[in-house]
Amino acid sequence: MRLFLALEPPAELRDALGRLGDIAQARCGGRRMPTASLHLTLAFLGEVDETQVPALRAWVAERPIAAATWQLDTWGTFQRPAIVWVGGQAPDARLIALHQAVWDGLAAFGFNDRPARFVPHVTLLRRAQRLATSELPAVDLTWPYQQLSLVHSSLDHQGARYTTLARSPIA
Ligand code: 3AM
């Protein structure tokens, strides 16, 4: 099954991100991510054998992460595959440290596809027709986080569907 590790936004922030998704879609076209699915990916694990899932769930469920806040203040795009996102202009040291810690832990499970570069972002649009964000309203959102989530991504007729399998304990 296809799994990834992510931070899930608190409800108010998720709604605010969803509203930005609407505004972005009106300008850029493409497919808006459902509000309930909005997240910050820390590690994409790809296809994971079912036999590994209980241990991964337990690992996530047993270890608290360092709580912190992430300041979102910019729009961004990835040309391929035509994604519009929001995130932070400056690299966020605490998120980078969390990303490292997560991949260090994953190595024990044999996951070694740690990406060379980590650009923390929340994808709002996929397959955007115009990667033009200069006239979109300013982003000024604060994301307090305290839990890591293990998420299962499955495909149905509407696209990817996300189910949270485990969350880390709150410190
Ligand atoms: O956080 P976002 O939405 O940017 O694009 C996928 C999504 O990222 C990404 O993992 C997140 C949860 O599905 N993803 C999908 N396939 C991937 C791959 N082969 C991938 N990331 C890296 N490599």
PDB file of C-alpha atoms and ligand atoms in Angstrom:
ATOM      1  CA  MET A   1       0.000   0.000   0.000  1.00  0.00           C
ATOM      2  CA  ARG A   2       1.060   3.553  -0.752  1.00  0.00           C
ATOM      3  CA  LEU A   3       2.069   5.436   2.390  1.00  0.00           C
ATOM      4  CA  PHE A   4       3.486   8.769   3.398  1.00  0.00           C
ATOM      5  CA  LEU A   5       4.282  10.653   6.596  1.00  0.00           C
ATOM      6  CA  ALA A   6       2.786  14.093   6.955  1.00  0.00           C
ATOM      7  CA  LEU A   7       1.626  16.875   9.209  1.00  0.00           C
ATOM      8  CA  GLU A   8      -2.115  17.455   9.133  1.00  0.00           C
ATOM      9  CA  PRO A   9      -3.248  21.054   9.632  1.00  0.00           C
ATOM     10  CA  PRO A  10      -5.524  22.025  12.513  1.00  0.00           C
ATOM     11  CA  ALA A  11      -9.128  22.512  11.336  1.00  0.00           C
ATOM     12  CA  GLU A  12      -9.114  26.321  11.184  1.00  0.00           C
ATOM     13  CA  LEU A  13      -5.907  26.420   9.212  1.00  0.00           C
ATOM     14  CA  ARG A  14      -7.141  23.661   6.916  1.00  0.00           C
ATOM     15  CA  ASP A  15     -10.203  25.766   6.099  1.00  0.00           C
ATOM     16  CA  ALA A  16      -8.048  28.831   5.467  1.00  0.00           C
ATOM     17  CA  LEU A  17      -5.838  26.750   3.147  1.00  0.00           C
ATOM     18  CA  GLY A  18      -8.957  25.492   1.373  1.00  0.00           C
ATOM     19  CA  ARG A  19     -10.056  29.078   0.762  1.00  0.00           C
ATOM     20  CA  LEU A  20      -6.644  29.836  -0.742  1.00  0.00           C
ATOM     21  CA  GLY A  21      -7.128  26.759  -2.921  1.00  0.00           C
ATOM     22  CA  ASP A  22     -10.356  28.229  -4.282  1.00  0.00           C
ATOM     23  CA  ILE A  23      -8.706  31.563  -5.009  1.00  0.00           C
ATOM     24  CA  ALA A  24      -5.746  29.854  -6.677  1.00  0.00           C
ATOM     25  CA  GLN A  25      -7.969  27.637  -8.790  1.00  0.00           C
ATOM     26  CA  ALA A  26      -9.951  30.620 -10.081  1.00  0.00           C
ATOM     27  CA  ARG A  27      -6.695  32.090 -11.384  1.00  0.00           C
ATOM     28  CA  CYS A  28      -4.600  29.045 -12.277  1.00  0.00           C
ATOM     29  CA  GLY A  29      -7.151  26.357 -13.155  1.00  0.00           C
ATOM     30  CA  GLY A  30      -6.267  22.738 -12.464  1.00  0.00           C
ATOM     31  CA  ARG A  31      -7.536  20.400  -9.808  1.00  0.00           C
ATOM     32  CA  ARG A  32      -7.996  21.759  -6.307  1.00  0.00           C
ATOM     33  CA  MET A  33      -7.041  19.383  -3.491  1.00  0.00           C
ATOM     34  CA  PRO A  34     -10.052  18.592  -1.289  1.00  0.00           C
ATOM     35  CA  THR A  35      -9.847  20.623   1.911  1.00  0.00           C
ATOM     36  CA  ALA A  36      -9.917  17.475   4.046  1.00  0.00           C
ATOM     37  CA  SER A  37      -6.811  16.134   2.253  1.00  0.00           C
ATOM     38  CA  LEU A  38      -4.536  19.153   2.701  1.00  0.00           C
ATOM     39  CA  HIS A  39      -1.257  18.245   4.383  1.00  0.00           C
ATOM     40  CA  LEU A  40       2.483  18.811   4.522  1.00  0.00           C
ATOM     41  CA  THR A  41       4.350  15.743   3.296  1.00  0.00           C
ATOM     42  CA  LEU A  42       7.487  14.933   5.298  1.00  0.00           C
ATOM     43  CA  ALA A  43       8.323  11.602   3.676  1.00  0.00           C
ATOM     44  CA  PHE A  44       6.820   9.731   0.768  1.00  0.00           C
ATOM     45  CA  LEU A  45       7.375   6.001   1.320  1.00  0.00           C
ATOM     46  CA  GLY A  46       5.820   4.718  -1.895  1.00  0.00           C
ATOM     47  CA  GLU A  47       4.510   1.173  -2.039  1.00  0.00           C
ATOM     48  CA  VAL A  48       4.986  -0.503   1.329  1.00  0.00           C
ATOM     49  CA  ASP A  49       4.480  -4.189   1.930  1.00  0.00           C
ATOM     50  CA  GLU A  50       1.440  -4.845   4.170  1.00  0.00           C
ATOM     51  CA  THR A  51       3.647  -6.846   6.534  1.00  0.00           C
ATOM     52  CA  GLN A  52       5.621  -3.690   7.408  1.00  0.00           C
ATOM     53  CA  VAL A  53       2.586  -1.589   8.249  1.00  0.00           C
ATOM     54  CA  PRO A  54       2.009  -2.685  11.886  1.00  0.00           C
ATOM     55  CA  ALA A  55       5.602  -1.829  12.813  1.00  0.00           C
ATOM     56  CA  LEU A  56       5.373   1.530  11.042  1.00  0.00           C
ATOM     57  CA  ARG A  57       2.098   2.302  12.805  1.00  0.00           C
ATOM     58  CA  ALA A  58       3.627   1.431  16.165  1.00  0.00           C
ATOM     59  CA  TRP A  59       6.731   3.517  15.460  1.00  0.00           C
ATOM     60  CA  VAL A  60       4.610   6.572  14.662  1.00  0.00           C
ATOM     61  CA  ALA A  61       2.175   5.983  17.531  1.00  0.00           C
ATOM     62  CA  GLU A  62       4.902   5.666  20.160  1.00  0.00           C
ATOM     63  CA  ARG A  63       7.169   8.630  19.490  1.00  0.00           C
ATOM     64  CA  PRO A  64       6.217  12.238  20.058  1.00  0.00           C
ATOM     65  CA  ILE A  65       7.744  14.841  17.741  1.00  0.00           C
ATOM     66  CA  ALA A  66       9.066  18.261  18.746  1.00  0.00           C
ATOM     67  CA  ALA A  67       6.095  20.623  18.661  1.00  0.00           C
ATOM     68  CA  ALA A  68       6.684  23.896  16.827  1.00  0.00           C
ATOM     69  CA  THR A  69       5.022  26.369  14.495  1.00  0.00           C
ATOM     70  CA  TRP A  70       5.559  26.868  10.799  1.00  0.00           C
ATOM     71  CA  GLN A  71       4.981  30.254   9.216  1.00  0.00           C
ATOM     72  CA  LEU A  72       3.498  30.142   5.722  1.00  0.00           C
ATOM     73  CA  ASP A  73       4.149  33.323   3.798  1.00  0.00           C
ATOM     74  CA  THR A  74       4.534  32.520   0.125  1.00  0.00           C
ATOM     75  CA  TRP A  75       3.055  30.933  -2.962  1.00  0.00           C
ATOM     76  CA  GLY A  76       5.157  28.528  -4.948  1.00  0.00           C
ATOM     77  CA  THR A  77       4.932  26.252  -7.965  1.00  0.00           C
ATOM     78  CA  PHE A  78       6.562  23.062  -9.210  1.00  0.00           C
ATOM     79  CA  GLN A  79       6.680  23.088 -13.001  1.00  0.00           C
ATOM     80  CA  ARG A  80       6.513  19.362 -13.133  1.00  0.00           C
ATOM     81  CA  PRO A  81       3.881  18.164 -12.420  1.00  0.00           C
ATOM     82  CA  ALA A  82       2.222  21.630 -12.524  1.00  0.00           C
ATOM     83  CA  ILE A  83       1.581  22.095  -8.821  1.00  0.00           C
ATOM     84  CA  VAL A  84       0.624  25.306  -7.038  1.00  0.00           C
ATOM     85  CA  TRP A  85       1.449  25.363  -3.347  1.00  0.00           C
ATOM     86  CA  VAL A  86       1.829  27.567  -0.303  1.00  0.00           C
ATOM     87  CA  GLY A  87       4.767  27.427   2.068  1.00  0.00           C
ATOM     88  CA  GLY A  88       7.544  29.461   3.623  1.00  0.00           C
ATOM     89  CA  GLN A  89       9.977  31.748   1.821  1.00  0.00           C
ATOM     90  CA  ALA A  90      12.891  30.996   4.128  1.00  0.00           C
ATOM     91  CA  PRO A  91      13.996  27.442   4.934  1.00  0.00           C
ATOM     92  CA  ASP A  92      12.444  26.421   8.244  1.00  0.00           C
ATOM     93  CA  ALA A  93      15.119  24.946  10.509  1.00  0.00           C
ATOM     94  CA  ARG A  94      12.676  23.030  12.713  1.00  0.00           C
ATOM     95  CA  LEU A  95      10.901  21.419   9.789  1.00  0.00           C
ATOM     96  CA  ILE A  96      14.224  20.512   8.228  1.00  0.00           C
ATOM     97  CA  ALA A  97      15.271  18.910  11.539  1.00  0.00           C
ATOM     98  CA  LEU A  98      11.954  17.036  11.709  1.00  0.00           C
ATOM     99  CA  HIS A  99      12.388  15.826   8.122  1.00  0.00           C
ATOM    100  CA  GLN A 100      15.885  14.566   9.021  1.00  0.00           C
ATOM    101  CA  ALA A 101      14.656  12.850  12.181  1.00  0.00           C
ATOM    102  CA  VAL A 102      11.830  11.163  10.287  1.00  0.00           C
ATOM    103  CA  TRP A 103      14.171   9.848   7.588  1.00  0.00           C
ATOM    104  CA  ASP A 104      16.705   8.748  10.230  1.00  0.00           C
ATOM    105  CA  GLY A 105      13.937   6.708  11.840  1.00  0.00           C
ATOM    106  CA  LEU A 106      12.746   5.332   8.509  1.00  0.00           C
ATOM    107  CA  ALA A 107      16.218   4.018   7.727  1.00  0.00           C
ATOM    108  CA  ALA A 108      15.664   1.372  10.426  1.00  0.00           C
ATOM    109  CA  PHE A 109      12.776   0.071   8.308  1.00  0.00           C
ATOM    110  CA  GLY A 110      14.904   0.001   5.177  1.00  0.00           C
ATOM    111  CA  PHE A 111      13.540   3.211   3.614  1.00  0.00           C
ATOM    112  CA  ASN A 112      16.480   5.059   2.169  1.00  0.00           C
ATOM    113  CA  ASP A 113      14.951   7.293  -0.515  1.00  0.00           C
ATOM    114  CA  ARG A 114      15.583  10.455   1.461  1.00  0.00           C
ATOM    115  CA  PRO A 115      15.345  13.309  -1.048  1.00  0.00           C
ATOM    116  CA  ALA A 116      18.386  15.556  -1.424  1.00  0.00           C
ATOM    117  CA  ARG A 117      16.224  18.664  -1.125  1.00  0.00           C
ATOM    118  CA  PHE A 118      13.197  19.220   1.071  1.00  0.00           C
ATOM    119  CA  VAL A 119      10.894  22.097   0.170  1.00  0.00           C
ATOM    120  CA  PRO A 120       8.121  22.133   2.769  1.00  0.00           C
ATOM    121  CA  HIS A 121       4.878  22.918   0.953  1.00  0.00           C
ATOM    122  CA  VAL A 122       1.142  22.358   1.004  1.00  0.00           C
ATOM    123  CA  THR A 123      -0.113  21.393  -2.443  1.00  0.00           C
ATOM    124  CA  LEU A 124      -3.321  23.271  -3.273  1.00  0.00           C
ATOM    125  CA  LEU A 125      -3.633  22.617  -7.027  1.00  0.00           C
ATOM    126  CA  ARG A 126      -2.515  19.826  -9.289  1.00  0.00           C
ATOM    127  CA  ARG A 127      -2.334  20.003 -13.068  1.00  0.00           C
ATOM    128  CA  ALA A 128      -2.573  23.780 -12.952  1.00  0.00           C
ATOM    129  CA  GLN A 129      -3.048  25.387 -16.350  1.00  0.00           C
ATOM    130  CA  ARG A 130      -1.231  28.615 -15.384  1.00  0.00           C
ATOM    131  CA  LEU A 131       1.624  28.615 -12.892  1.00  0.00           C
ATOM    132  CA  ALA A 132       1.051  32.313 -12.246  1.00  0.00           C
ATOM    133  CA  THR A 133       0.925  33.243  -8.589  1.00  0.00           C
ATOM    134  CA  SER A 134       2.082  36.880  -8.636  1.00  0.00           C
ATOM    135  CA  GLU A 135      -1.421  38.329  -8.393  1.00  0.00           C
ATOM    136  CA  LEU A 136      -2.701  35.983  -5.734  1.00  0.00           C
ATOM    137  CA  PRO A 137      -3.325  37.478  -2.273  1.00  0.00           C
ATOM    138  CA  ALA A 138      -0.518  37.506   0.267  1.00  0.00           C
ATOM    139  CA  VAL A 139      -0.171  34.380   2.409  1.00  0.00           C
ATOM    140  CA  ASP A 140       0.140  34.876   6.160  1.00  0.00           C
ATOM    141  CA  LEU A 141      -0.721  31.708   8.047  1.00  0.00           C
ATOM    142  CA  THR A 142       0.666  30.095  11.172  1.00  0.00           C
ATOM    143  CA  TRP A 143       0.703  26.305  11.514  1.00  0.00           C
ATOM    144  CA  PRO A 144       1.163  25.020  15.054  1.00  0.00           C
ATOM    145  CA  TYR A 145       1.991  21.309  14.837  1.00  0.00           C
ATOM    146  CA  GLN A 146       2.598  18.617  17.405  1.00  0.00           C
ATOM    147  CA  GLN A 147       1.789  15.317  15.706  1.00  0.00           C
ATOM    148  CA  LEU A 148       3.124  13.260  12.836  1.00  0.00           C
ATOM    149  CA  SER A 149       0.643  11.222  10.796  1.00  0.00           C
ATOM    150  CA  LEU A 150       1.096   8.011   8.843  1.00  0.00           C
ATOM    151  CA  VAL A 151      -1.224   8.291   5.859  1.00  0.00           C
ATOM    152  CA  HIS A 152      -2.439   5.711   3.360  1.00  0.00           C
ATOM    153  CA  SER A 153      -3.053   7.022  -0.141  1.00  0.00           C
ATOM    154  CA  SER A 154      -5.466   4.966  -2.199  1.00  0.00           C
ATOM    155  CA  LEU A 155      -6.871   5.709  -5.618  1.00  0.00           C
ATOM    156  CA  ASP A 156     -10.583   5.857  -6.294  1.00  0.00           C
ATOM    157  CA  HIS A 157     -12.560   7.334  -9.190  1.00  0.00           C
ATOM    158  CA  GLN A 158     -12.067  10.868  -7.809  1.00  0.00           C
ATOM    159  CA  GLY A 159      -8.304  10.598  -7.445  1.00  0.00           C
ATOM    160  CA  ALA A 160      -6.178  10.000  -4.356  1.00  0.00           C
ATOM    161  CA  ARG A 161      -8.005   9.345  -1.111  1.00  0.00           C
ATOM    162  CA  TYR A 162      -6.111   9.709   2.149  1.00  0.00           C
ATOM    163  CA  THR A 163      -6.687   7.699   5.321  1.00  0.00           C
ATOM    164  CA  THR A 164      -4.698   8.373   8.484  1.00  0.00           C
ATOM    165  CA  LEU A 165      -3.413   5.089   9.947  1.00  0.00           C
ATOM    166  CA  ALA A 166      -1.557   6.396  13.005  1.00  0.00           C
ATOM    167  CA  ARG A 167      -0.652   9.629  14.772  1.00  0.00           C
ATOM    168  CA  SER A 168       2.235  10.297  17.095  1.00  0.00           C
ATOM    169  CA  PRO A 169       1.430  11.028  20.745  1.00  0.00           C
ATOM    170  CA  ILE A 170       1.222  14.653  21.812  1.00  0.00           C
ATOM    171  CA  ALA A 171       4.332  15.475  23.835  1.00  0.00           C
TER     172      ALA A 171
HETATM  173  O1  3AM B   1       2.625  16.798  -0.472  1.00  0.00           O
HETATM  174  P1  3AM B   1       2.356  16.684  -1.925  1.00  0.00           P
HETATM  175  O2  3AM B   1       0.886  16.740  -2.244  1.00  0.00           O
HETATM  176  O3  3AM B   1       3.160  17.628  -2.746  1.00  0.00           O
HETATM  177  O4  3AM B   1       2.826  14.277  -4.801  1.00  0.00           O
HETATM  178  C1  3AM B   1       2.582  13.380  -3.739  1.00  0.00           C
HETATM  179  C2  3AM B   1       2.126  14.096  -2.493  1.00  0.00           C
HETATM  180  O5  3AM B   1       2.896  15.253  -2.343  1.00  0.00           O
HETATM  181  C3  3AM B   1       3.885  12.806  -3.269  1.00  0.00           C
HETATM  182  O6  3AM B   1       3.606  12.336  -1.980  1.00  0.00           O
HETATM  183  C4  3AM B   1       2.556  13.109  -1.415  1.00  0.00           C
HETATM  184  C5  3AM B   1       1.456  12.217  -0.954  1.00  0.00           C
HETATM  185  O7  3AM B   1       0.957  11.451  -2.022  1.00  0.00           O
HETATM  186  N1  3AM B   1       4.370  11.745  -4.130  1.00  0.00           N
HETATM  187  C6  3AM B   1       3.644  10.890  -4.881  1.00  0.00           C
HETATM  188  N2  3AM B   1       4.452  10.069  -5.561  1.00  0.00           N
HETATM  189  C7  3AM B   1       5.722  10.409  -5.239  1.00  0.00           C
HETATM  190  C8  3AM B   1       7.009   9.940  -5.603  1.00  0.00           C
HETATM  191  N3  3AM B   1       7.166   8.916  -6.444  1.00  0.00           N
HETATM  192  C9  3AM B   1       5.669  11.492  -4.329  1.00  0.00           C
HETATM  193  N4  3AM B   1       6.759  12.064  -3.817  1.00  0.00           N
HETATM  194  C10 3AM B   1       7.950  11.567  -4.217  1.00  0.00           C
HETATM  195  N5  3AM B   1       8.077  10.526  -5.058  1.00  0.00           N
END
